[in-house]
Amino acid sequence: MRTIKVARNLGVATRLLAHVVEMATQGGFKELKLETGTTAFFKPARALYQRHGFNVCEPFGHYCADPHSTFMSLDLSP
């Protein structure tokens, strides 16, 4: 998730992520998974996801282990 420079540190990404989580929860999803980068450029994104309960996980779907990818998941089960 990336926001334009003037919108950074205003909570935009947090609100968007909260909305996605809420919609997934209401939709009956049991888990959310995502892929993001491993470089310093993606450090703020990884920190955002970790703050909201996402944990590093194994690759999923058609993804393969890749040194340039971080895989994360969030358990939505009650």
CSV table of N, CA, C and O in Angstrom, one decimal:
chain,number,residue,atom,x,y,z
A,1,MET,N,0.9,-1.2,0.0
A,1,MET,CA,0.0,0.0,0.0
A,1,MET,C,0.9,1.2,0.0
A,1,MET,O,1.8,1.3,0.8
A,2,ARG,N,0.6,2.2,-0.9
A,2,ARG,CA,1.5,3.3,-1.0
A,2,ARG,C,0.5,4.6,-1.1
A,2,ARG,O,-0.4,4.5,-1.9
A,3,THR,N,0.8,5.6,-0.3
A,3,THR,CA,0.0,6.8,-0.5
A,3,THR,C,0.9,7.9,-1.0
A,3,THR,O,2.2,7.9,-0.9
A,4,ILE,N,0.3,8.9,-1.6
A,4,ILE,CA,1.1,10.0,-2.2
A,4,ILE,C,1.7,10.8,-1.0
A,4,ILE,O,1.3,10.8,0.1
A,5,LYS,N,2.8,11.5,-1.3
A,5,LYS,CA,3.6,12.1,-0.3
A,5,LYS,C,2.8,13.0,0.6
A,5,LYS,O,3.0,13.0,1.8
A,6,VAL,N,1.9,13.8,0.0
A,6,VAL,CA,1.2,14.8,0.9
A,6,VAL,C,0.2,14.1,1.8
A,6,VAL,O,-0.3,14.7,2.8
A,7,ALA,N,-0.1,12.8,1.5
A,7,ALA,CA,-1.1,12.1,2.4
A,7,ALA,C,-0.4,11.2,3.4
A,7,ALA,O,-1.1,10.6,4.2
A,8,ARG,N,0.9,11.2,3.4
A,8,ARG,CA,1.6,10.3,4.3
A,8,ARG,C,1.5,10.8,5.7
A,8,ARG,O,1.5,12.0,6.0
A,9,ASN,N,1.5,9.8,6.7
A,9,ASN,CA,1.4,10.1,8.1
A,9,ASN,C,0.1,10.8,8.5
A,9,ASN,O,0.1,11.4,9.6
A,10,LEU,N,-0.9,10.6,7.7
A,10,LEU,CA,-2.2,11.1,8.1
A,10,LEU,C,-3.2,10.0,8.4
A,10,LEU,O,-4.4,10.3,8.6
A,11,GLY,N,-2.8,8.8,8.3
A,11,GLY,CA,-3.7,7.7,8.6
A,11,GLY,C,-4.4,7.1,7.5
A,11,GLY,O,-5.3,6.3,7.7
A,12,VAL,N,-4.1,7.6,6.3
A,12,VAL,CA,-4.9,7.1,5.1
A,12,VAL,C,-4.7,5.6,4.9
A,12,VAL,O,-5.7,4.9,4.8
A,13,ALA,N,-3.5,5.1,4.9
A,13,ALA,CA,-3.2,3.7,4.7
A,13,ALA,C,-3.9,2.8,5.9
A,13,ALA,O,-4.5,1.8,5.6
A,14,THR,N,-3.8,3.4,7.1
A,14,THR,CA,-4.5,2.7,8.2
A,14,THR,C,-6.0,2.6,8.0
A,14,THR,O,-6.6,1.5,8.2
A,15,ARG,N,-6.6,3.6,7.6
A,15,ARG,CA,-8.0,3.6,7.3
A,15,ARG,C,-8.4,2.7,6.2
A,15,ARG,O,-9.4,1.9,6.3
A,16,LEU,N,-7.6,2.7,5.1
A,16,LEU,CA,-7.9,1.8,4.0
A,16,LEU,C,-7.7,0.3,4.4
A,16,LEU,O,-8.6,-0.5,4.1
A,17,LEU,N,-6.7,0.0,5.2
A,17,LEU,CA,-6.5,-1.3,5.6
A,17,LEU,C,-7.6,-1.8,6.6
A,17,LEU,O,-8.1,-2.9,6.5
A,18,ALA,N,-8.0,-0.9,7.5
A,18,ALA,CA,-9.1,-1.2,8.4
A,18,ALA,C,-10.4,-1.5,7.6
A,18,ALA,O,-11.1,-2.4,8.0
A,19,HIS,N,-10.6,-0.7,6.6
A,19,HIS,CA,-11.8,-1.0,5.8
A,19,HIS,C,-11.7,-2.3,5.1
A,19,HIS,O,-12.7,-3.1,5.1
A,20,VAL,N,-10.6,-2.7,4.5
A,20,VAL,CA,-10.5,-4.0,3.9
A,20,VAL,C,-10.7,-5.1,4.9
A,20,VAL,O,-11.4,-6.1,4.6
A,21,VAL,N,-10.1,-5.0,6.0
A,21,VAL,CA,-10.2,-6.0,7.1
A,21,VAL,C,-11.7,-6.1,7.5
A,21,VAL,O,-12.3,-7.2,7.6
A,22,GLU,N,-12.4,-5.0,7.7
A,22,GLU,CA,-13.8,-5.0,8.1
A,22,GLU,C,-14.7,-5.6,7.0
A,22,GLU,O,-15.5,-6.4,7.3
A,23,MET,N,-14.4,-5.3,5.7
A,23,MET,CA,-15.2,-5.9,4.6
A,23,MET,C,-15.0,-7.4,4.5
A,23,MET,O,-15.9,-8.1,4.3
A,24,ALA,N,-13.7,-7.8,4.7
A,24,ALA,CA,-13.4,-9.2,4.7
A,24,ALA,C,-14.1,-10.0,5.8
A,24,ALA,O,-14.7,-11.0,5.7
A,25,THR,N,-14.1,-9.4,7.0
A,25,THR,CA,-14.7,-10.0,8.2
A,25,THR,C,-16.2,-10.1,8.0
A,25,THR,O,-16.8,-11.1,8.2
A,26,GLN,N,-16.8,-9.0,7.5
A,26,GLN,CA,-18.3,-9.0,7.2
A,26,GLN,C,-18.6,-10.0,6.1
A,26,GLN,O,-19.7,-10.6,6.1
A,27,GLY,N,-17.7,-10.2,5.2
A,27,GLY,CA,-17.9,-11.1,4.1
A,27,GLY,C,-17.7,-12.6,4.5
A,27,GLY,O,-17.8,-13.5,3.6
A,28,GLY,N,-17.3,-12.8,5.7
A,28,GLY,CA,-17.1,-14.2,6.2
A,28,GLY,C,-15.7,-14.8,5.9
A,28,GLY,O,-15.5,-16.0,6.0
A,29,PHE,N,-14.8,-14.0,5.4
A,29,PHE,CA,-13.5,-14.5,5.2
A,29,PHE,C,-12.8,-14.9,6.5
A,29,PHE,O,-13.0,-14.3,7.6
A,30,LYS,N,-12.0,-15.9,6.5
A,30,LYS,CA,-11.4,-16.4,7.7
A,30,LYS,C,-9.9,-16.0,7.8
A,30,LYS,O,-9.3,-16.0,8.8
A,31,GLU,N,-9.4,-15.5,6.7
A,31,GLU,CA,-8.0,-15.1,6.6
A,31,GLU,C,-7.7,-14.1,5.5
A,31,GLU,O,-8.3,-14.2,4.4
A,32,LEU,N,-6.8,-13.2,5.7
A,32,LEU,CA,-6.3,-12.3,4.6
A,32,LEU,C,-4.9,-12.6,4.5
A,32,LEU,O,-4.1,-12.8,5.4
A,33,LYS,N,-4.4,-12.6,3.2
A,33,LYS,CA,-3.0,-12.9,2.9
A,33,LYS,C,-2.5,-11.8,1.9
A,33,LYS,O,-3.3,-11.3,1.1
A,34,LEU,N,-1.3,-11.4,2.0
A,34,LEU,CA,-0.7,-10.4,1.1
A,34,LEU,C,0.7,-10.7,0.9
A,34,LEU,O,1.4,-11.5,1.6
A,35,GLU,N,1.2,-10.1,-0.2
A,35,GLU,CA,2.6,-10.2,-0.6
A,35,GLU,C,3.1,-8.7,-0.7
A,35,GLU,O,2.4,-7.9,-1.2
A,36,THR,N,4.3,-8.5,-0.1
A,36,THR,CA,4.9,-7.2,-0.3
A,36,THR,C,6.4,-7.4,-0.4
A,36,THR,O,6.9,-8.5,-0.3
A,37,GLY,N,7.1,-6.3,-0.7
A,37,GLY,CA,8.6,-6.4,-0.9
A,37,GLY,C,9.4,-6.6,0.4
A,37,GLY,O,8.9,-6.4,1.5
A,38,THR,N,10.7,-6.9,0.2
A,38,THR,CA,11.6,-7.1,1.3
A,38,THR,C,12.6,-6.0,1.5
A,38,THR,O,13.2,-5.9,2.5
A,39,THR,N,12.7,-5.1,0.5
A,39,THR,CA,13.7,-4.0,0.6
A,39,THR,C,13.2,-2.9,1.5
A,39,THR,O,12.1,-2.9,2.0
A,40,ALA,N,14.1,-2.0,1.8
A,40,ALA,CA,13.9,-0.9,2.7
A,40,ALA,C,12.7,0.0,2.3
A,40,ALA,O,11.9,0.5,3.1
A,41,PHE,N,12.5,0.0,1.0
A,41,PHE,CA,11.4,0.8,0.4
A,41,PHE,C,10.0,0.3,0.9
A,41,PHE,O,9.1,1.1,1.1
A,42,PHE,N,9.9,-1.0,1.2
A,42,PHE,CA,8.7,-1.6,1.7
A,42,PHE,C,8.6,-1.7,3.2
A,42,PHE,O,7.6,-2.2,3.7
A,43,LYS,N,9.6,-1.2,3.9
A,43,LYS,CA,9.6,-1.3,5.4
A,43,LYS,C,8.4,-0.7,6.0
A,43,LYS,O,7.8,-1.2,6.9
A,44,PRO,N,8.0,0.5,5.6
A,44,PRO,CA,6.8,1.1,6.2
A,44,PRO,C,5.5,0.3,5.9
A,44,PRO,O,4.7,0.2,6.8
A,45,ALA,N,5.4,-0.3,4.8
A,45,ALA,CA,4.2,-1.2,4.5
A,45,ALA,C,4.3,-2.4,5.5
A,45,ALA,O,3.2,-2.8,6.1
A,46,ARG,N,5.4,-3.1,5.6
A,46,ARG,CA,5.5,-4.2,6.5
A,46,ARG,C,5.2,-3.8,7.9
A,46,ARG,O,4.5,-4.6,8.6
A,47,ALA,N,5.7,-2.7,8.3
A,47,ALA,CA,5.4,-2.2,9.7
A,47,ALA,C,3.9,-1.9,9.9
A,47,ALA,O,3.3,-2.3,10.9
A,48,LEU,N,3.2,-1.4,8.9
A,48,LEU,CA,1.8,-1.1,8.9
A,48,LEU,C,1.0,-2.4,9.1
A,48,LEU,O,0.2,-2.5,10.0
A,49,TYR,N,1.4,-3.4,8.3
A,49,TYR,CA,0.7,-4.7,8.4
A,49,TYR,C,0.9,-5.3,9.7
A,49,TYR,O,0.0,-5.9,10.3
A,50,GLN,N,2.1,-5.3,10.2
A,50,GLN,CA,2.4,-5.9,11.5
A,50,GLN,C,1.7,-5.2,12.6
A,50,GLN,O,1.2,-5.9,13.5
A,51,ARG,N,1.6,-3.9,12.6
A,51,ARG,CA,0.8,-3.2,13.6
A,51,ARG,C,-0.6,-3.6,13.6
A,51,ARG,O,-1.3,-3.5,14.7
A,52,HIS,N,-1.1,-4.1,12.5
A,52,HIS,CA,-2.5,-4.4,12.4
A,52,HIS,C,-2.7,-5.9,12.5
A,52,HIS,O,-3.8,-6.5,12.1
A,53,GLY,N,-1.7,-6.6,13.0
A,53,GLY,CA,-1.9,-8.1,13.3
A,53,GLY,C,-1.4,-9.1,12.3
A,53,GLY,O,-1.6,-10.3,12.5
A,54,PHE,N,-0.9,-8.6,11.1
A,54,PHE,CA,-0.4,-9.5,10.1
A,54,PHE,C,0.9,-10.1,10.6
A,54,PHE,O,1.7,-9.4,11.2
A,55,ASN,N,1.1,-11.4,10.3
A,55,ASN,CA,2.3,-12.1,10.6
A,55,ASN,C,2.9,-12.7,9.3
A,55,ASN,O,2.2,-13.0,8.4
A,56,VAL,N,4.2,-12.8,9.3
A,56,VAL,CA,4.9,-13.4,8.2
A,56,VAL,C,4.5,-14.8,8.1
A,56,VAL,O,4.3,-15.5,9.1
A,57,CYS,N,4.3,-15.3,6.9
A,57,CYS,CA,3.8,-16.6,6.6
A,57,CYS,C,4.5,-17.2,5.4
A,57,CYS,O,5.3,-16.5,4.7
A,58,GLU,N,4.3,-18.4,5.1
A,58,GLU,CA,4.8,-19.1,3.9
A,58,GLU,C,4.2,-18.6,2.7
A,58,GLU,O,3.0,-18.0,2.7
A,59,PRO,N,4.8,-18.7,1.5
A,59,PRO,CA,4.2,-18.3,0.2
A,59,PRO,C,2.8,-19.1,0.1
A,59,PRO,O,2.6,-20.2,0.6
A,60,PHE,N,1.9,-18.5,-0.6
A,60,PHE,CA,0.6,-19.0,-0.8
A,60,PHE,C,0.2,-19.0,-2.3
A,60,PHE,O,0.8,-18.3,-3.1
A,61,GLY,N,-0.9,-19.7,-2.6
A,61,GLY,CA,-1.4,-19.6,-4.0
A,61,GLY,C,-0.3,-20.1,-4.9
A,61,GLY,O,0.3,-21.1,-4.7
A,62,HIS,N,-0.1,-19.4,-6.0
A,62,HIS,CA,0.9,-19.7,-7.0
A,62,HIS,C,2.3,-19.1,-6.7
A,62,HIS,O,3.2,-19.2,-7.5
A,63,TYR,N,2.4,-18.4,-5.6
A,63,TYR,CA,3.7,-17.8,-5.2
A,63,TYR,C,4.7,-18.9,-4.9
A,63,TYR,O,4.3,-19.9,-4.3
A,64,CYS,N,5.9,-18.6,-5.1
A,64,CYS,CA,7.1,-19.4,-4.7
A,64,CYS,C,7.9,-18.6,-3.8
A,64,CYS,O,7.9,-17.3,-3.8
A,65,ALA,N,8.7,-19.2,-2.9
A,65,ALA,CA,9.6,-18.5,-2.1
A,65,ALA,C,10.5,-17.6,-3.0
A,65,ALA,O,11.0,-18.0,-4.0
A,66,ASP,N,10.7,-16.3,-2.5
A,66,ASP,CA,11.4,-15.4,-3.3
A,66,ASP,C,12.1,-14.4,-2.4
A,66,ASP,O,11.4,-13.8,-1.5
A,67,PRO,N,13.4,-14.1,-2.5
A,67,PRO,CA,14.1,-13.2,-1.6
A,67,PRO,C,13.5,-11.8,-1.7
A,67,PRO,O,13.8,-11.0,-0.8
A,68,HIS,N,12.8,-11.5,-2.7
A,68,HIS,CA,12.3,-10.1,-2.9
A,68,HIS,C,10.8,-10.0,-2.4
A,68,HIS,O,10.2,-8.9,-2.5
A,69,SER,N,10.3,-11.0,-1.8
A,69,SER,CA,8.9,-11.0,-1.4
A,69,SER,C,8.8,-11.4,0.1
A,69,SER,O,9.4,-12.3,0.5
A,70,THR,N,7.9,-10.7,0.8
A,70,THR,CA,7.5,-11.0,2.1
A,70,THR,C,6.0,-11.4,2.1
A,70,THR,O,5.2,-10.7,1.5
A,71,PHE,N,5.7,-12.5,2.6
A,71,PHE,CA,4.3,-13.0,2.6
A,71,PHE,C,3.7,-12.8,4.0
A,71,PHE,O,4.4,-13.2,5.0
A,72,MET,N,2.5,-12.3,4.1
A,72,MET,CA,1.9,-12.1,5.5
A,72,MET,C,0.5,-12.5,5.5
A,72,MET,O,-0.2,-12.5,4.4
A,73,SER,N,0.0,-12.9,6.6
A,73,SER,CA,-1.4,-13.3,6.8
A,73,SER,C,-2.0,-12.7,8.1
A,73,SER,O,-1.3,-12.4,9.0
A,74,LEU,N,-3.3,-12.6,8.1
A,74,LEU,CA,-4.1,-12.1,9.2
A,74,LEU,C,-5.2,-13.1,9.4
A,74,LEU,O,-6.1,-13.3,8.5
A,75,ASP,N,-5.3,-13.7,10.6
A,75,ASP,CA,-6.4,-14.6,11.0
A,75,ASP,C,-7.6,-13.8,11.3
A,75,ASP,O,-7.5,-13.0,12.2
A,76,LEU,N,-8.7,-14.0,10.7
A,76,LEU,CA,-10.0,-13.3,10.9
A,76,LEU,C,-11.0,-14.2,11.6
A,76,LEU,O,-12.1,-13.7,11.9
A,77,SER,N,-10.6,-15.4,11.9
A,77,SER,CA,-11.6,-16.3,12.6
A,77,SER,C,-11.9,-15.8,14.0
A,77,SER,O,-11.1,-15.2,14.7
A,78,PRO,N,-13.2,-15.9,14.4
A,78,PRO,CA,-13.6,-15.4,15.7
A,78,PRO,C,-12.9,-16.1,16.9
A,78,PRO,O,-12.4,-17.2,16.8
